[in-house]
Coordinates of C-alpha atoms and ligand atoms in Angstrom, one line a residue:
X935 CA 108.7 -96.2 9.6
X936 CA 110.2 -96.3 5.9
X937 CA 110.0 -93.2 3.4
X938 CA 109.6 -94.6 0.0
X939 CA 110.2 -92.1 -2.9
X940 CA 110.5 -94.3 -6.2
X941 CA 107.6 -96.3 -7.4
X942 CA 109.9 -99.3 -8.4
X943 CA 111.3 -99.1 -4.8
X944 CA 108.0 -99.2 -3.4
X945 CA 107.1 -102.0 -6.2
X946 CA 109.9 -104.0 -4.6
X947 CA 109.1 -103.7 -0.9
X948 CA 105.8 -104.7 -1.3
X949 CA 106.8 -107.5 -3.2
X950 CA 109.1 -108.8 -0.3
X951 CA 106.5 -107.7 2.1
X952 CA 103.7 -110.3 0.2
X953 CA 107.1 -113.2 -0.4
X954 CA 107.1 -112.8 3.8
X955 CA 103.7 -113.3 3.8
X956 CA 102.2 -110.4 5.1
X957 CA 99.1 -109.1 4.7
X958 CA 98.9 -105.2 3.0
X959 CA 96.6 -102.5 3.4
X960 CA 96.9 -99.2 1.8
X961 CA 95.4 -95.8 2.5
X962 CA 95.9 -93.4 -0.1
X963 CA 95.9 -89.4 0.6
X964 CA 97.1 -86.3 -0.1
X965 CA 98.4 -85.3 2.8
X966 CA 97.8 -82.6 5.2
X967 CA 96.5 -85.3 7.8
X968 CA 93.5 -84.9 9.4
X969 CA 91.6 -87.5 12.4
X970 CA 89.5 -88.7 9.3
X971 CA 92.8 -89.4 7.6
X972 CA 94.3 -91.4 10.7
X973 CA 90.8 -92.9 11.4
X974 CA 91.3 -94.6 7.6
X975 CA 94.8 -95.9 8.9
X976 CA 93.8 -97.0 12.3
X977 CA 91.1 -99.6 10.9
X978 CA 94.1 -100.3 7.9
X979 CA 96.1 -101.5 10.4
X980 CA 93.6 -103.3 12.6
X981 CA 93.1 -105.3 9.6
X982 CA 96.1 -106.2 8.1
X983 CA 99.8 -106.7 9.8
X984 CA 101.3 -104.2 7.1
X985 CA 100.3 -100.6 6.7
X986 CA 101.4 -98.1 3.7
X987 CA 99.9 -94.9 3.2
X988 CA 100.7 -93.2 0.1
X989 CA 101.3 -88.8 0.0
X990 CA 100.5 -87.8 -3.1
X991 CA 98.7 -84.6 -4.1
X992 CA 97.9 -85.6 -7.7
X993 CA 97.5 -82.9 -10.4
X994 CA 95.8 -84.8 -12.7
X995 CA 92.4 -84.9 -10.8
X996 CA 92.7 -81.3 -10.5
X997 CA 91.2 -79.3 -13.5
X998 CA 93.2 -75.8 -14.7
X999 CA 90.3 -73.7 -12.3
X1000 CA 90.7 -75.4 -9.4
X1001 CA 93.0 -75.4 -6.3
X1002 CA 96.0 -77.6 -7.0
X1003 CA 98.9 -74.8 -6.2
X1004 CA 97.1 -73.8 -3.0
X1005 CA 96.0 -77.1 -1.7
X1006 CA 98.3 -77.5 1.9
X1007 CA 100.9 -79.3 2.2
X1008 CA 102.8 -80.3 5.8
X1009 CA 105.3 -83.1 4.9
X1010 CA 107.1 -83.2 8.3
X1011 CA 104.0 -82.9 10.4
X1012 CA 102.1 -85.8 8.6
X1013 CA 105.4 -88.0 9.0
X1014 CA 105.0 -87.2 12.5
X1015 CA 100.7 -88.3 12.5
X1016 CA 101.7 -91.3 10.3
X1017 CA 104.7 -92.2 12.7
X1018 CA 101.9 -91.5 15.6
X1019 CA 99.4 -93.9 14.4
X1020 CA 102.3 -96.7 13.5
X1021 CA 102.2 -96.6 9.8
X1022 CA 104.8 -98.9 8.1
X1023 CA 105.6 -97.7 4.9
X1024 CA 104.9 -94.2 3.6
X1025 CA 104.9 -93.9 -0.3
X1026 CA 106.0 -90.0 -1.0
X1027 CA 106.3 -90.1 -4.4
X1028 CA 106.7 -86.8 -6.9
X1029 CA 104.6 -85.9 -9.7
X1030 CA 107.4 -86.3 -12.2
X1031 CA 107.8 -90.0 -11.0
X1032 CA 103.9 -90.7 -10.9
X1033 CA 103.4 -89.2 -14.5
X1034 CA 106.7 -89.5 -16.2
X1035 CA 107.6 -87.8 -20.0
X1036 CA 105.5 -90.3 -22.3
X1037 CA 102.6 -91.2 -20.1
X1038 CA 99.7 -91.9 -21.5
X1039 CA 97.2 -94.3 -20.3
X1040 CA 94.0 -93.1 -18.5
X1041 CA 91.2 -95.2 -16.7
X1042 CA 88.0 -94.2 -16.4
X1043 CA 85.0 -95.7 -14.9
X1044 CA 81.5 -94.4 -17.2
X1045 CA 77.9 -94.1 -15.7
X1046 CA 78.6 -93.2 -11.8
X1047 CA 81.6 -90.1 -12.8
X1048 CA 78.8 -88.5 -14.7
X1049 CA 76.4 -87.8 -11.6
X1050 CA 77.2 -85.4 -8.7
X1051 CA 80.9 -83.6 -8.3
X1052 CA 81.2 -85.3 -12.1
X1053 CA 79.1 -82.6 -13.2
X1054 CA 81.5 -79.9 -11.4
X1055 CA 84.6 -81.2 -11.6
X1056 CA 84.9 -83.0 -15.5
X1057 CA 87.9 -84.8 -15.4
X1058 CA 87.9 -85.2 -11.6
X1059 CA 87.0 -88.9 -11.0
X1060 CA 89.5 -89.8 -14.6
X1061 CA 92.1 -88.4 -12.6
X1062 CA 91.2 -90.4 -9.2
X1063 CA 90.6 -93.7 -10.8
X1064 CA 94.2 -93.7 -13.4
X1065 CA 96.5 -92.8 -10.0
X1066 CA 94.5 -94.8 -7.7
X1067 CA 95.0 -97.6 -9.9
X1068 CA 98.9 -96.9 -10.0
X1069 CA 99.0 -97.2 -6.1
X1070 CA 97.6 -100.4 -6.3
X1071 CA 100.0 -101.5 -8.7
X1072 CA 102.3 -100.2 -7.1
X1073 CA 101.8 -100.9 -3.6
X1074 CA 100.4 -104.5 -4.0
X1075 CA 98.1 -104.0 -1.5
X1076 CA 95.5 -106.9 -0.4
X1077 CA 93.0 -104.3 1.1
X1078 CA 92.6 -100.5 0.8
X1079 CA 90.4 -98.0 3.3
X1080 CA 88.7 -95.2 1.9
X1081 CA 86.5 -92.7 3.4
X1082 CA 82.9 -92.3 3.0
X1083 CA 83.0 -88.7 3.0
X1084 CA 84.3 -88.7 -0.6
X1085 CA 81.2 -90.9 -1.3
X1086 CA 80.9 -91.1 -5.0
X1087 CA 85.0 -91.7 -4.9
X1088 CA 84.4 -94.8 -3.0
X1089 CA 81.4 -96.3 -5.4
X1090 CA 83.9 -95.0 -8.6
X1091 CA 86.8 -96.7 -6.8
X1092 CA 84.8 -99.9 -5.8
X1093 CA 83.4 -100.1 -9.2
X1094 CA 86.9 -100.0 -10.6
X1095 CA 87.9 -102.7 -9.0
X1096 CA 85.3 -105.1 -9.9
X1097 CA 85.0 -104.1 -13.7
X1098 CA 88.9 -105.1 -13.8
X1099 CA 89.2 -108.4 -11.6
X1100 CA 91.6 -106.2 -9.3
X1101 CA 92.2 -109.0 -6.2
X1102 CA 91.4 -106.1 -3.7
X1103 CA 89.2 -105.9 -0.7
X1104 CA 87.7 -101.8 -0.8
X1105 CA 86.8 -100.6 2.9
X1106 CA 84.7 -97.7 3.7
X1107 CA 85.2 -95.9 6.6
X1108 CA 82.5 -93.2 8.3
X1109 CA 82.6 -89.9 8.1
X1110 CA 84.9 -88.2 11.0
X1111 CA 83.9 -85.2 12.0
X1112 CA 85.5 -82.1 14.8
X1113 CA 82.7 -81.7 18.0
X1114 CA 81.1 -79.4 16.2
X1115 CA 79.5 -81.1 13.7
X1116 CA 81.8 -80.1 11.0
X1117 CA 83.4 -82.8 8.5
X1118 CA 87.2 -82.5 8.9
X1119 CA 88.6 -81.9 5.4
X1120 CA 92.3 -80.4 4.7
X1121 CA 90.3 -77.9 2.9
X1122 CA 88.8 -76.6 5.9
X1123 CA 91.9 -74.8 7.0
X1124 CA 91.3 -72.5 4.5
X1125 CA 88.0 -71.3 6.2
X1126 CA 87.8 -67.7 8.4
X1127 CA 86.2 -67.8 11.5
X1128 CA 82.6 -66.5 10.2
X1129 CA 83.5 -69.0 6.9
X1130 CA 83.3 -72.1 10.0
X1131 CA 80.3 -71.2 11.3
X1132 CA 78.6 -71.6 7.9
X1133 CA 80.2 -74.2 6.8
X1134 CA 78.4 -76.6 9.6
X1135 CA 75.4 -75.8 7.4
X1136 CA 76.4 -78.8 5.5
X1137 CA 75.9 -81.4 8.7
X1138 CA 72.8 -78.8 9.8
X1139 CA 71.2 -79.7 6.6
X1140 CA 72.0 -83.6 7.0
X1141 CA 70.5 -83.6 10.4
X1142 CA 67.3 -81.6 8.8
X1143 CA 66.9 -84.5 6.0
X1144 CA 67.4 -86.9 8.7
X1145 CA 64.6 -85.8 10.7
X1146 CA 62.2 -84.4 7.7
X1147 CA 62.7 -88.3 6.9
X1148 CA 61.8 -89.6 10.1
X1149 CA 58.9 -87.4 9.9
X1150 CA 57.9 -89.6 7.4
X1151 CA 58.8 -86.7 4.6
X1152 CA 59.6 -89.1 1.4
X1153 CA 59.6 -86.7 -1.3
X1154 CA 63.1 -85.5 -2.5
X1155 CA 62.4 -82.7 -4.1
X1156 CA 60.7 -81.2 -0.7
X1157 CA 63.8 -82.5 1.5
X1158 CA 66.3 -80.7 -1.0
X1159 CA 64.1 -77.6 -0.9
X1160 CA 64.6 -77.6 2.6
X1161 CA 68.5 -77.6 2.6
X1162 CA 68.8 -75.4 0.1
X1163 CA 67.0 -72.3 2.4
X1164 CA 68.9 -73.9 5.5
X1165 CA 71.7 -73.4 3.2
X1166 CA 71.7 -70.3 1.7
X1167 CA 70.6 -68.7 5.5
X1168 CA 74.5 -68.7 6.2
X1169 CA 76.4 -66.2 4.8
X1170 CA 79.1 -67.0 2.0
X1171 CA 77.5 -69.9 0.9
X1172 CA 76.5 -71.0 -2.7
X1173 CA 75.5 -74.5 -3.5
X1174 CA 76.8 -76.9 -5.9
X1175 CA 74.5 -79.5 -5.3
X1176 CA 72.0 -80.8 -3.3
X1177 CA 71.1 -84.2 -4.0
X1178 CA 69.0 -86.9 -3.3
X1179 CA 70.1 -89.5 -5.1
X1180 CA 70.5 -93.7 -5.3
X1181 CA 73.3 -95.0 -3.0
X1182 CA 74.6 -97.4 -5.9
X1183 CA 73.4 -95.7 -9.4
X1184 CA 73.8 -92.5 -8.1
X1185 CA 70.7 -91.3 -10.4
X1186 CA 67.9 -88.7 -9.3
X1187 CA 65.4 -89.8 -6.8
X1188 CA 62.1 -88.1 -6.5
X1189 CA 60.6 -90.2 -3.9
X1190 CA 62.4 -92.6 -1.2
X1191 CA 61.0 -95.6 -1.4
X1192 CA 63.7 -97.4 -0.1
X1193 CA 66.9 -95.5 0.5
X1194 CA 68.3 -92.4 -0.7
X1195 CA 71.8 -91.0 -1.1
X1196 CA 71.9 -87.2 0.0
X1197 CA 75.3 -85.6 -1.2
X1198 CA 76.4 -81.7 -0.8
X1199 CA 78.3 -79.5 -2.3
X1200 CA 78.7 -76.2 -1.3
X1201 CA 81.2 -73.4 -1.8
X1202 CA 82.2 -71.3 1.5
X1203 CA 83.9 -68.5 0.6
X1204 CA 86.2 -69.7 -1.9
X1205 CA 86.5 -73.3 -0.1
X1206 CA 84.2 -76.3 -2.2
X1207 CA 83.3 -78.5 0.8
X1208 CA 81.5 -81.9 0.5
X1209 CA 79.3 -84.3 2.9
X1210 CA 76.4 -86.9 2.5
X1211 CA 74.4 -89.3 4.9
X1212 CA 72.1 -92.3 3.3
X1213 CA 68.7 -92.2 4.7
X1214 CA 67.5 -95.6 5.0
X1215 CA 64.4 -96.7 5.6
X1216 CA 64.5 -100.7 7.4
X1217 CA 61.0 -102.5 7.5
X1218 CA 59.3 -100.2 10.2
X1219 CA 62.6 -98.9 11.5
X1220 CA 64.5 -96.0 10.2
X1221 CA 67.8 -95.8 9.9
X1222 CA 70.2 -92.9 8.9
X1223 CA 73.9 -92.5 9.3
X1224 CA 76.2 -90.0 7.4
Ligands
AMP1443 P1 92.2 -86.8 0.7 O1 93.5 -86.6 1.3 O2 91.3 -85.6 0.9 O3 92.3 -87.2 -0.8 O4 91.5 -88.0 1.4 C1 92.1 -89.2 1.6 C2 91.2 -90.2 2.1 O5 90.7 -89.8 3.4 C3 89.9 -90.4 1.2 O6 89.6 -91.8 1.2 C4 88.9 -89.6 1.9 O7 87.6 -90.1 1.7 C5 89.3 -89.8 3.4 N1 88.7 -88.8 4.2 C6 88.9 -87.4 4.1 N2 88.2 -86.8 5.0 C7 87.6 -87.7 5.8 C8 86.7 -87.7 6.9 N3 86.4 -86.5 7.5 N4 86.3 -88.8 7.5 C9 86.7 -90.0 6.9 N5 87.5 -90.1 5.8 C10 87.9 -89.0 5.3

């Protein structure tokens, strides 16, 4: 497995790697590797013959409030993972490269950022889209896996890449999550134990939406109701957001007429945690995955 530090190093390997004609795929992260991290890799590299992950815990999606000097960080044991799961070529690079003295081109997607965690985080999904768009450059990859966990970061990112004619192929991958329900997140090792047991509130409430909506419940604003007491019956929890929304506008819904987004947001303790499922209704069959 290679360790790339330099973006033009990283430009050039790539650049042999496509002259030899293989095929790329790239999963970006920031590290701390969880099993939904190395589920992302595993189907990169079932698809392609190359696999680069990039490490890169990027300020600029982080606003002056948020958690950017705490967030973890575990360079050797996420060598080790990436090693595990046969990863080719890990891109490591430091801030100073990534945003050198004089940089100053941003890309942002409209519309989509200004639903959801756009609301909460301003500047979030700016910061996402202008380094995401460096790794591709930089890794010239021909595919690149993201997870559907960070929901509205998948539609930003896939709108993206149509708006600029980028020759990518986006995959979405589904939601891991630990036996107990929970979503794993690097976040989540910030939780105490009492902080984990209310943190699987989030899937609770997903599995409550679920079957409200198989009990033929369509109206949003009586499904969100619902979470947000299921919710707030934990301790140490305060909600963001709970939102029933449209999978591709990501606008409001008030009544599911064919399929509904519902995203969460919720702070436990001091840790923001996220999680969604679609609820999808299929001629006379119901379907609903998160
Ligand atoms: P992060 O390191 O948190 O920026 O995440 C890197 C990638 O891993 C993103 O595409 C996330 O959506 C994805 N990811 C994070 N957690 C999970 C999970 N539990 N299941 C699937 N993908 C995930």
């Amino acid at each position: 497995m290679e360790i790339i530090e330099s973006p033009e190093q990283m430009q050039d390997r790539s650049e042999a790697l496509r002259l030899a004609r293989h095929t790329i795929s790239l999963v970006p992260t920031m590290g701390y590797l969880h099993e939904g991290h190395l589920e992302l890799m595993r189907v990169g590299k079932k698809h392609s013959d190359k696999l680069i992950i990039s490490i890169f815990v990027n300020p600029s999606q982080f606003s002056p409030n948020e958690d950017l000097d705490q967030y973890p960080r575990d360079t050797a044991g996420d060598l080790e993972k990436a090693r595990e799961v046969g990863v080719d070529v890990v891109f490591l690079p430091s801030a100073q490269e990534m945003y050198p003295e004089g940089f100053q081109t941003n890309v942002q997607v409209k519309g989509i950022t200004e639903q959801l965690c756009g609301i909460s985080r301003p500047g979030h999904f700016e910061g996402v889209t202008t380094v995401v768009a460096k790794l591709f450059n930089i890794t010239k990859p021909h595919m690149a896996v993201f997870g559907q966990k960070d929901f509205q970061q998948l539609t930003v990112i896939s709108q993206m890449v149509m708006d600029l004619n980028m020759d990518i192929q986006i995959v979405g991958v589904p939601t891991v999550r630990d036996p107990d329900g929970l979503a794993t997140s690097s976040r989540n090792k910030f939780l105490n134990e009492e902080e984990r047991i209310s943190a699987l509130s989030l899937k609770k409430s997903l599995d409550l939406a679920v079957e409200m909506f198989r009990g033929s419940e369509r109206d949003a604003g009586v499904i969100q109701k619902a979470i947000e007491s299921l919710i707030l019956s934990h301790p140490h929890t305060e909600i963001d957001y709970v939102t029933l929304c449209n999978p591709v506008t990501l606008k409001d819904i008030e009544t599911i007429t064919d399929e509904a987004l519902l995203a969460l947001a919720v702070r436990v303790g001091a840790t923001r945690l996220i999680d969604n499922c679609v609820l999808r209704c299929d001629s006379d069959k119901i379907i609903s995955k998160s």
